[in-house]
Short mmCIF file of C-alpha atoms in Angstrom, two decimals:
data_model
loop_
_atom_site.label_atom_id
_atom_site.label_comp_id
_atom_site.label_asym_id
_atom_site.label_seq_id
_atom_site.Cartn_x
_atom_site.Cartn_y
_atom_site.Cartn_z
CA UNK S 33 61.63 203.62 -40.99
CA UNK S 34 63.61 205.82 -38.75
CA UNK S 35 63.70 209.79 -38.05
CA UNK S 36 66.40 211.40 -36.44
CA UNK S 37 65.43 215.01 -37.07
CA UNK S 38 64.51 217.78 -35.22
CA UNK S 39 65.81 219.03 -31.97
CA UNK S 40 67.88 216.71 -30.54
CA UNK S 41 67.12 217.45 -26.99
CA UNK S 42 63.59 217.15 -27.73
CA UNK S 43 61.59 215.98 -24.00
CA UNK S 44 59.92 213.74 -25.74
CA UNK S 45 58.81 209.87 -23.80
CA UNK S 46 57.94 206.93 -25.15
CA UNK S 47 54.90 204.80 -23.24
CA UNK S 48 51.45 205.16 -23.28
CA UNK S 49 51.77 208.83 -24.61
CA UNK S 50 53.50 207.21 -27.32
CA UNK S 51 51.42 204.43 -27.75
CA UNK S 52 48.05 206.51 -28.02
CA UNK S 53 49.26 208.60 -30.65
CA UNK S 54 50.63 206.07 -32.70
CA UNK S 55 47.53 204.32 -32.83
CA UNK S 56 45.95 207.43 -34.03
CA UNK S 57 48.40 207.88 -36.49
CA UNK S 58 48.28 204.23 -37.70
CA UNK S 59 44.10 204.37 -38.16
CA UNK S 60 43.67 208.34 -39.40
CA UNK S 61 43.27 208.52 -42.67
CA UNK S 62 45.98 209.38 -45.24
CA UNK S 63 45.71 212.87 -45.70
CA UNK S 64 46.04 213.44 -41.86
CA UNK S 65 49.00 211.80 -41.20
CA UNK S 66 51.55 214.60 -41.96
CA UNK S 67 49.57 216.93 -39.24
CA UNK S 68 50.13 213.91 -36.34
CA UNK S 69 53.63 213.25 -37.79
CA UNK S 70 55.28 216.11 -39.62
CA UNK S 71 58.77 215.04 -38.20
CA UNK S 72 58.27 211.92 -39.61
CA UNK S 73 56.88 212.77 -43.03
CA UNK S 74 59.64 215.21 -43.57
CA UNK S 75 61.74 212.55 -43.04
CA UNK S 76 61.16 209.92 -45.25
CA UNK S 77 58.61 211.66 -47.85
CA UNK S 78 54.98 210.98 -48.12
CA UNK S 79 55.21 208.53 -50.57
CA UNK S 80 57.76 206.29 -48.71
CA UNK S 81 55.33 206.72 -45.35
CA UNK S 82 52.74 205.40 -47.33
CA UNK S 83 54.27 202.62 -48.85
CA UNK S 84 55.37 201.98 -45.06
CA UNK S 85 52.02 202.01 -43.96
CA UNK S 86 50.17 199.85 -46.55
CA UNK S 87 53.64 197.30 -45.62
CA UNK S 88 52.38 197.26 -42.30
CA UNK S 89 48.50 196.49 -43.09
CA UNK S 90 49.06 193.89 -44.75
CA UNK S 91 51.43 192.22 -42.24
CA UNK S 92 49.26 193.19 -39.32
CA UNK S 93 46.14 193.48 -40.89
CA UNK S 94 43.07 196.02 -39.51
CA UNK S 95 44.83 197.72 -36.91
CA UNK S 96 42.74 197.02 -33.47
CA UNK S 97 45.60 198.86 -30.96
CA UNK S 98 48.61 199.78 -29.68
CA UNK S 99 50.07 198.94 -26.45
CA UNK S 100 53.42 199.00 -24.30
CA UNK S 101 55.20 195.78 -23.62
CA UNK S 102 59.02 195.16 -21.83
CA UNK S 103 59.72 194.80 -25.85
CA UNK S 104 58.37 198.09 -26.59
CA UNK S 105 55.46 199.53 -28.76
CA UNK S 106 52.97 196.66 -30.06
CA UNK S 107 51.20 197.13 -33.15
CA UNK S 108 48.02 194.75 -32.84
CA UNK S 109 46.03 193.52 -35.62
CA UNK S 110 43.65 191.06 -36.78
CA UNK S 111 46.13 188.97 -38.44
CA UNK S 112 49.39 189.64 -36.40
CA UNK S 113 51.41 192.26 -34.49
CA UNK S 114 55.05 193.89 -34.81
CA UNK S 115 57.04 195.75 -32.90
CA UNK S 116 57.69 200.08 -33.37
CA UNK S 117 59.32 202.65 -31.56
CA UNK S 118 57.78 206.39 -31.14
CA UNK S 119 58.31 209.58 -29.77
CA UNK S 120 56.42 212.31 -28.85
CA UNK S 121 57.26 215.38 -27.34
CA UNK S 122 54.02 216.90 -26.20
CA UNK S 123 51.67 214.59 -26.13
CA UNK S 124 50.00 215.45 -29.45
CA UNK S 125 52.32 214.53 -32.17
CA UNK S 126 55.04 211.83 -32.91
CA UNK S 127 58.68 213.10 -33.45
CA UNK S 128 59.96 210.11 -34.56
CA UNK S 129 58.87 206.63 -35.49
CA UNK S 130 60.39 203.07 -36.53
CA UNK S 131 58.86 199.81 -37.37
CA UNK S 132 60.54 196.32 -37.07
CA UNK S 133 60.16 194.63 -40.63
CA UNK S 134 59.35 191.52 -39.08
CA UNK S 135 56.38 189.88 -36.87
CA UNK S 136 56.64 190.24 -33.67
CA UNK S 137 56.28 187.09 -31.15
CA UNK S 138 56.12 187.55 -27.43
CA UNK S 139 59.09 185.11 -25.82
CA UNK S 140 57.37 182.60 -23.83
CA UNK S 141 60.07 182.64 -21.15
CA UNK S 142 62.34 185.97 -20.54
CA UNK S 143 65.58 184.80 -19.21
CA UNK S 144 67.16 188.72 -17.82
CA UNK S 145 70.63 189.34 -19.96
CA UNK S 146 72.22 189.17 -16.67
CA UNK S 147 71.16 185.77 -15.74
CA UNK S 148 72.31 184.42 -19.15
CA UNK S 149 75.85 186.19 -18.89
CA UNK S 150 76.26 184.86 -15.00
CA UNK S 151 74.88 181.35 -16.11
CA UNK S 152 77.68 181.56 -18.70
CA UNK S 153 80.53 182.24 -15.98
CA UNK S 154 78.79 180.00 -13.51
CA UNK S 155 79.60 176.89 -16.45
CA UNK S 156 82.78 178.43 -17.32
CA UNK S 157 83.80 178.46 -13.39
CA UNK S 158 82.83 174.46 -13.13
CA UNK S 159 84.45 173.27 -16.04
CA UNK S 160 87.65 175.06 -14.54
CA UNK S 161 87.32 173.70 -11.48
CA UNK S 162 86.69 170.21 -12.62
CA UNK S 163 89.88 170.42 -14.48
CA UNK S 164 91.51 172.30 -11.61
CA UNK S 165 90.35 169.25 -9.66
CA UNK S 166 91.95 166.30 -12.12
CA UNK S 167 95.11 168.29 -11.27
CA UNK S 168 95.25 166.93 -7.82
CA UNK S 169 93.77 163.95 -9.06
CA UNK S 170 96.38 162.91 -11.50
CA UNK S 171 97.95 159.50 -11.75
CA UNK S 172 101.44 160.46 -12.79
CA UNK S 173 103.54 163.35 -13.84
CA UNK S 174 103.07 163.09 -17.42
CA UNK S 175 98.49 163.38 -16.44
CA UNK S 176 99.75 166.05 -14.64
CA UNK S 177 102.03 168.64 -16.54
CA UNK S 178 98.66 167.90 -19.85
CA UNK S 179 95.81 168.56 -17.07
CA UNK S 180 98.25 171.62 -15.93
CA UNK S 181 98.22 172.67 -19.89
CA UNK S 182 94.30 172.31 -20.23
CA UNK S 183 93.91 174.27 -17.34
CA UNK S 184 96.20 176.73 -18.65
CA UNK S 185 94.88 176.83 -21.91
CA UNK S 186 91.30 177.31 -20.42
CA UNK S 187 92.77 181.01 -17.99
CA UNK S 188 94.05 181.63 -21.96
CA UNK S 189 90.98 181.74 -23.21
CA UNK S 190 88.85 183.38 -19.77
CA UNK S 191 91.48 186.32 -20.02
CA UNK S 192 91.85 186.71 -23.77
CA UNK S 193 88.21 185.90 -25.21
CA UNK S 194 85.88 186.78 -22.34
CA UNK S 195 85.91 189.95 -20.61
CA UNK S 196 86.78 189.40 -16.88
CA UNK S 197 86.76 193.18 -16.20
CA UNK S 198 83.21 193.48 -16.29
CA UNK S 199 82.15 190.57 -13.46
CA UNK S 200 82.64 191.93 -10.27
CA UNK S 201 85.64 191.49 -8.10
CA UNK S 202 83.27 188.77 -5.75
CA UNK S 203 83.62 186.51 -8.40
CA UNK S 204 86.19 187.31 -11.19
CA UNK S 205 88.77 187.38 -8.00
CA UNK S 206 88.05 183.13 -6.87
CA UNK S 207 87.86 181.89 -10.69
CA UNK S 208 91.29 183.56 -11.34
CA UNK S 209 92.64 182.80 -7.81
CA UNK S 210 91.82 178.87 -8.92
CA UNK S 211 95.09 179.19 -11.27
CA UNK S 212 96.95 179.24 -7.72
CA UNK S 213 95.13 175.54 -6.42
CA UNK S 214 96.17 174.42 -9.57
CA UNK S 215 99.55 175.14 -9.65
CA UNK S 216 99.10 174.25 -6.22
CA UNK S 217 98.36 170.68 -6.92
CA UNK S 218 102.61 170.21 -7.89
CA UNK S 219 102.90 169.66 -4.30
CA UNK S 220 102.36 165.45 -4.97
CA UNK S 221 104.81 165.26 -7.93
CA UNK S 222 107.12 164.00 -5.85
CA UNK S 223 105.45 160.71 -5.16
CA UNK S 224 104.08 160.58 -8.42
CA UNK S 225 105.60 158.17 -11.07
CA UNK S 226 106.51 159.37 -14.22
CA UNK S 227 104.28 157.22 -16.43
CA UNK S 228 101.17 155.14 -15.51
CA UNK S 229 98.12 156.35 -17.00
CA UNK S 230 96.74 160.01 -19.03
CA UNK S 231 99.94 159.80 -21.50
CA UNK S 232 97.78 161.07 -24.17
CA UNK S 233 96.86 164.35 -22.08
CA UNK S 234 100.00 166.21 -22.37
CA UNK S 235 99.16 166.58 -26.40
CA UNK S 236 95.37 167.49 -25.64
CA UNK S 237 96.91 170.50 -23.43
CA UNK S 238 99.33 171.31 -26.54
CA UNK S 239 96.76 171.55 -28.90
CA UNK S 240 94.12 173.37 -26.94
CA UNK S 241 96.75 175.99 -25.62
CA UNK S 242 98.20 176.11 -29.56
CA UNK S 243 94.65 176.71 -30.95
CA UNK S 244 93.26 179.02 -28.19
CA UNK S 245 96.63 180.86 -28.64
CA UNK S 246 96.83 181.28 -32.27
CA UNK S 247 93.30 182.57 -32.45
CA UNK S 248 93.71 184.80 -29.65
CA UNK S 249 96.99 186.44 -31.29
CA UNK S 250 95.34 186.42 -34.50
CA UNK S 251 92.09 188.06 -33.65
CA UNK S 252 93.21 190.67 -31.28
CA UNK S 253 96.21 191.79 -33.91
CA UNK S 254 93.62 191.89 -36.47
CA UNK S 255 93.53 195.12 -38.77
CA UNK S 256 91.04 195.45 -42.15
CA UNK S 257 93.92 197.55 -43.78
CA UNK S 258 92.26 199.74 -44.36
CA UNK S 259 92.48 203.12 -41.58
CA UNK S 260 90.85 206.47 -40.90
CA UNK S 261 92.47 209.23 -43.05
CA UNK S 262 94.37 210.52 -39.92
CA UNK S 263 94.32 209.31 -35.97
CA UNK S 264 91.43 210.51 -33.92
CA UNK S 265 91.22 211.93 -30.93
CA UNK S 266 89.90 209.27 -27.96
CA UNK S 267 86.68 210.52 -26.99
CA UNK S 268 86.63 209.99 -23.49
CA UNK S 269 88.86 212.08 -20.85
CA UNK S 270 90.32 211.03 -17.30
CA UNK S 271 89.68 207.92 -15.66
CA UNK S 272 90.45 203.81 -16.86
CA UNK S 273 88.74 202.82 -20.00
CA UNK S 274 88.06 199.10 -21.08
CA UNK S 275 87.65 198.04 -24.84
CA UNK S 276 84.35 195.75 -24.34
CA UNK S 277 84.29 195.07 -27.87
CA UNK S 278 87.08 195.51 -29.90
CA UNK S 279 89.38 193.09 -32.17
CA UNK S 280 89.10 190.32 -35.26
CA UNK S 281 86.51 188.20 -36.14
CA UNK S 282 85.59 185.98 -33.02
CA UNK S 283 86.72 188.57 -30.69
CA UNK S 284 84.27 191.38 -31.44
CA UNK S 285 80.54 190.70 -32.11
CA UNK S 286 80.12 194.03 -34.64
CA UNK S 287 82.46 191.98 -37.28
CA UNK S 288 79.42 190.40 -39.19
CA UNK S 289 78.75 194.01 -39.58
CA UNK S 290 80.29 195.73 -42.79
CA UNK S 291 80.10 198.89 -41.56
CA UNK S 292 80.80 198.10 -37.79
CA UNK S 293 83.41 195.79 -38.80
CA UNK S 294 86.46 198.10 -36.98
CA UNK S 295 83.68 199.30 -34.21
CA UNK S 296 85.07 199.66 -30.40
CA UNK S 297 82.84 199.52 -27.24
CA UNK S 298 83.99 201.21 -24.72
CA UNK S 299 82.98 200.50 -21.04
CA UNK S 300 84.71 202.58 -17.35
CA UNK S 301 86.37 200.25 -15.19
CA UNK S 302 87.73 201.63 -11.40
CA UNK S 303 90.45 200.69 -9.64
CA UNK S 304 89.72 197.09 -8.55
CA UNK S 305 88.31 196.49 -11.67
CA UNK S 306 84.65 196.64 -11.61
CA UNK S 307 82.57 198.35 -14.21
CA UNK S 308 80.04 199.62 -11.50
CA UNK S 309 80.19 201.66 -8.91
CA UNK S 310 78.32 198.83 -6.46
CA UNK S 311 80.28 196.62 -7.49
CA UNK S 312 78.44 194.71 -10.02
CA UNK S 313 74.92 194.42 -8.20
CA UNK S 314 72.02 194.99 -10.42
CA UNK S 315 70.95 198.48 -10.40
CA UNK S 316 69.93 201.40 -12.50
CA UNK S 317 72.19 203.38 -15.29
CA UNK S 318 73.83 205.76 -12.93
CA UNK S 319 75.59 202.66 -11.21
CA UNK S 320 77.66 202.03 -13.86
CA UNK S 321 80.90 204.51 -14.16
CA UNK S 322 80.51 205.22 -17.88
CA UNK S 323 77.05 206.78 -17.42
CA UNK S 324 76.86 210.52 -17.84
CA UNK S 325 80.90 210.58 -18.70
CA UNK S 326 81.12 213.86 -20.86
CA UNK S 327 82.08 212.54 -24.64
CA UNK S 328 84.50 215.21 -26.83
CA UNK S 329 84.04 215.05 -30.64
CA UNK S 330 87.14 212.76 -31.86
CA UNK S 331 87.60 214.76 -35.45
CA UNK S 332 86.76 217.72 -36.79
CA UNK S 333 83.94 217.40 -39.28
CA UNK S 334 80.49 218.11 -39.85
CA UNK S 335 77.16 216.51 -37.92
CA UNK S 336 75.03 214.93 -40.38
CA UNK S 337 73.10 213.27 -37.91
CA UNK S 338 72.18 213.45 -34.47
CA UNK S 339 69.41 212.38 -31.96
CA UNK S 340 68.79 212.98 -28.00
CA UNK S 341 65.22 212.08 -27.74
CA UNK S 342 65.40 208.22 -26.79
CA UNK S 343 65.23 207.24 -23.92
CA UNK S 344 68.08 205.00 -21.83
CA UNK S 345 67.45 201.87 -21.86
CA UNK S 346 67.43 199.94 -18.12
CA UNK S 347 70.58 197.85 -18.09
CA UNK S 348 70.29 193.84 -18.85
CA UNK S 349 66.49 195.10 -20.72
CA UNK S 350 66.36 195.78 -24.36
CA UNK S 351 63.48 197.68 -25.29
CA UNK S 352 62.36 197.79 -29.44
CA UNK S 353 64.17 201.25 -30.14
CA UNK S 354 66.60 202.52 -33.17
CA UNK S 355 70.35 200.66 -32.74
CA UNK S 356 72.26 203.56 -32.47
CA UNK S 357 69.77 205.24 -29.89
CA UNK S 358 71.14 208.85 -29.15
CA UNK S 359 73.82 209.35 -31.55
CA UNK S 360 75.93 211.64 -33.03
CA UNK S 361 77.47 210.97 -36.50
CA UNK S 362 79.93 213.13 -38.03
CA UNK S 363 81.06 213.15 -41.46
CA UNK S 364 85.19 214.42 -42.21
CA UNK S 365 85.23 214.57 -45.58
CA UNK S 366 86.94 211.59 -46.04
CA UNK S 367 85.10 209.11 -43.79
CA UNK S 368 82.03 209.31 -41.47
CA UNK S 369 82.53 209.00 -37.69
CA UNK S 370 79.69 207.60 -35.38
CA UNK S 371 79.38 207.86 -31.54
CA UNK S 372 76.37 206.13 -30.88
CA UNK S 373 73.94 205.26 -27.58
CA UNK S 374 74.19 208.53 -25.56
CA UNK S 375 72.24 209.29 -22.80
CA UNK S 376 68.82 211.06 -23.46
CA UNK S 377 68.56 214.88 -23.41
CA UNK S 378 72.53 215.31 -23.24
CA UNK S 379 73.54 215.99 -27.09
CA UNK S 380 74.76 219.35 -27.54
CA UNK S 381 74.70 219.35 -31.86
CA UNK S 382 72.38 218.90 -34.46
CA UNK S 383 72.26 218.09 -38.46
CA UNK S 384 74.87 220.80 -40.50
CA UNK S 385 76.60 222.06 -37.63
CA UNK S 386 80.67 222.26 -37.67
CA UNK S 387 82.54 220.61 -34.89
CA UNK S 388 86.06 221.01 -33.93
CA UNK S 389 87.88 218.01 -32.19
CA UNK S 390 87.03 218.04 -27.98
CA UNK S 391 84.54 219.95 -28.48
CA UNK S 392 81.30 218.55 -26.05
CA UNK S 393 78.79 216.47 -28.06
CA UNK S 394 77.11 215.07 -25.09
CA UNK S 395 77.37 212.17 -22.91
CA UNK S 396 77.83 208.33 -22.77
CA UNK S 397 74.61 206.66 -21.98
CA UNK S 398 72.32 203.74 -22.65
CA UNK S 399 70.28 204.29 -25.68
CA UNK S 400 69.29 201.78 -28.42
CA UNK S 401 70.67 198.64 -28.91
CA UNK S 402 72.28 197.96 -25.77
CA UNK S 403 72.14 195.87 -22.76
CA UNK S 404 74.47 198.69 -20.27
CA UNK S 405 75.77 201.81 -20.35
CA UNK S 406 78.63 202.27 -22.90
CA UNK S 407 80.41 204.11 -25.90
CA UNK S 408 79.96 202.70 -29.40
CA UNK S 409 82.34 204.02 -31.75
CA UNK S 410 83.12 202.80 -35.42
CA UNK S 411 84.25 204.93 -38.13
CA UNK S 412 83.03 203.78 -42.26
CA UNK S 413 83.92 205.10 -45.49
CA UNK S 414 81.58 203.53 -48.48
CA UNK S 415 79.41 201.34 -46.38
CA UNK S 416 82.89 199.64 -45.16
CA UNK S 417 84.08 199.69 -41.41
CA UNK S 418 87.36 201.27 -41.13
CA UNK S 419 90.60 200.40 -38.65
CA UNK S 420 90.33 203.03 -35.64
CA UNK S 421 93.79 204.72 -34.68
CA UNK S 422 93.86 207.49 -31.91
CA UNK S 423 96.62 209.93 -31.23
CA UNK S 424 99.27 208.70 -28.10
CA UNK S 425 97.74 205.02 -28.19
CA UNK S 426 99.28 202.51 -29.84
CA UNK S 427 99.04 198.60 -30.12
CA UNK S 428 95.43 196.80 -30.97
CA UNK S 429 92.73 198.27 -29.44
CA UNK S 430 90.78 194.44 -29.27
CA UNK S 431 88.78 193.06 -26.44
CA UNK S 432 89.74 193.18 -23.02
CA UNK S 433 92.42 196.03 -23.34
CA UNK S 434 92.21 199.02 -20.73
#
């Protein structure tokens, strides 16, 4: 269940304000509910909250609380708990309410998003390096030029699938640099023979690069064929921005999607390359450069659905919270365009009103489903993800492109 009504810039928190009225909400008895959630009702209709409800019961059983979690809102009962997200904006009512589907199972160990992602490099930077190392290790010319051609193949692959831009310069600079040693390793061809062992690794570097290649050039060319009626206008103004997300199956995780299918994320990267303003370090939202970046409606159209109450998620956290967050979704007349986790309190529209394209809609942010602060944008017409276009760029707009 989800409501996105009402004032968009609504103050409302979620927490233990939250928490305590959605416990009273979940144990008053039917013909109360509307008065602690008349947002909500309005919403989705009495008889659909209901239905909700009883769904709920029975998964949960007799409601015995509701607390706050690093998950989110906790639904407790007798015979399980799930997850839910809620709003309220003074204290007294809920503005907006959604319940997982699903049970909901504490993780026994919480690994941080960042620690996976730098665990990730971390392997990726060893395996390089141990083939970086067979370089200067190999027996002849012919182990050398295939070891040369694995290495190669695995730079092919850092550069085209992962997204360098987003490490920080500490340690995206070394793992590139280790091309150079490499290379560097041609230094002992000289007294090398030209046969005597690792014959066979000359065709392993073919293939790899071939394969890594052809996926690459397939996945980052990729278009649905079907487009937006006419280009857009990029959203974002000034400064260097990096496609996060972006590209053909295997190159862009909103693919399994339907709707998502052509969806860009869209990340600020300075000068040297980082994504944050320290550098990379851990730290809040307003570290990163995207945060708070003033976002211009890319069509004309009409809003037919916003939201500004959620609150911004802390970067490498995901808290239990609608996907789109803050969002703004307008509809063309030919297709519907959605701009989606913007930062709380900053949308400027709401439900039925016009927009002209540039006009302010708000601002980039962390909201919803999201693990840092960026721009999701996608654009669907009959449930079906759409190819993006935008006026003066050209080429693919896939994965690692700035």
């Amino acid at each position: 269940m989800r409501e996105e009504t009402g004032n968009p810039t609504d103050p409302g928190r979620t927490g233990r304000p939250a928490a305590d009225i959605l416990y009273r909400f979940l144990t008053v008895e039917r013909a109360h509910r509307e008065s602690l959630a008349p947002r909500v009702v309005a919403a989705v209709g009495r008889e659909r909250l209901d239905e909700i409800m009883d769904g709920t019961r029975e998964r949960v059983g007799e409601i015995t609380g509701v607390r706050d979690s690093p998950d989110g809102l906790v639904i407790e009962g007798a015979k399980g708990r799930a997850l839910a997200f809620a709003t309220t904006g003074d204290g007294h009512v809920l503005d907006g309410l959604l319940i997982a589907p699903g049970a909901y199972r504490a993780p026994r160990v919480r690994i941080p998003h960042g620690a996976r992602a730098a665990l990730a490099w971390a392997v990726w930077a060893l395996l390089l390096a141990a083939r970086i190392d067979a370089c200067w290790q190999a027996p002849s010319r012919i182990a050398w030029c295939g070891r040369l051609l694995i290495v190669a193949a695995g730079y092919l692959l850092l550069e085209g699938w992962r997204t360098p831009a987003r490490l920080p310069w500490w340690i995206r600079r070394p793992v590139e640099a280790g091309a150079l040693v490499g290379l560097a390793s041609a230094c002992r061809l000289p007294g090398l023979p030209l046969a005597g062992g690792g014959e066979g690794e000359p065709v392993v570097g073919v293939v790899l690069t071939a394969v890594f290649g052809g996926f690459l050039l397939r996945a980052r060319r990729h278009r649905w064929g079907t487009a937006v009626s006419r280009p857009l206008t990029f959203p974002l103004q000034g400064g260097n921005w990096y496609v996060a997300q972006g590209g053909g199956p295997g190159l862009n995780h909103h693919t399994p999607f339907p709707e998502q299918r052509g969806a860009l994320d869209v990340i600020q990267v300075g000068p040297g390359g980082a994504r944050a303003r320290d550098r990379g370090t851990r730290a809040g939202n307003e570290s990163y450069l995207v945060y708070g970046q003033i976002l211009h409606a890319p069509c004309d159209g009409t809003v037919i659905s916003a939201a500004g109450h959620v609150d911004d998620q802390e970067p490498g956290i995901i808290r239990y919270q609608p996907s789109y967050g803050n969002h703004v979704f307008i509809d063309t007349g030919a297709e519907v365009v959605k701009l989606a986790h913007l930062r709380r309190g900053t949308v400027t529209v709401a439900a039925g009103d016009p927009v002209r394209a540039g006009q302010v809609l708000g601002e980039v942010g962390n909201s919803g489903n999201t693990t840092e602060p960026h721009l999701h944008i996608h654009a669907e017409r009959d449930g079906l993800g759409l190819d993006l276009e935008f006026t003066g760029i050209t080429g693919p707009l896939c994965r690692g492109r700035t």
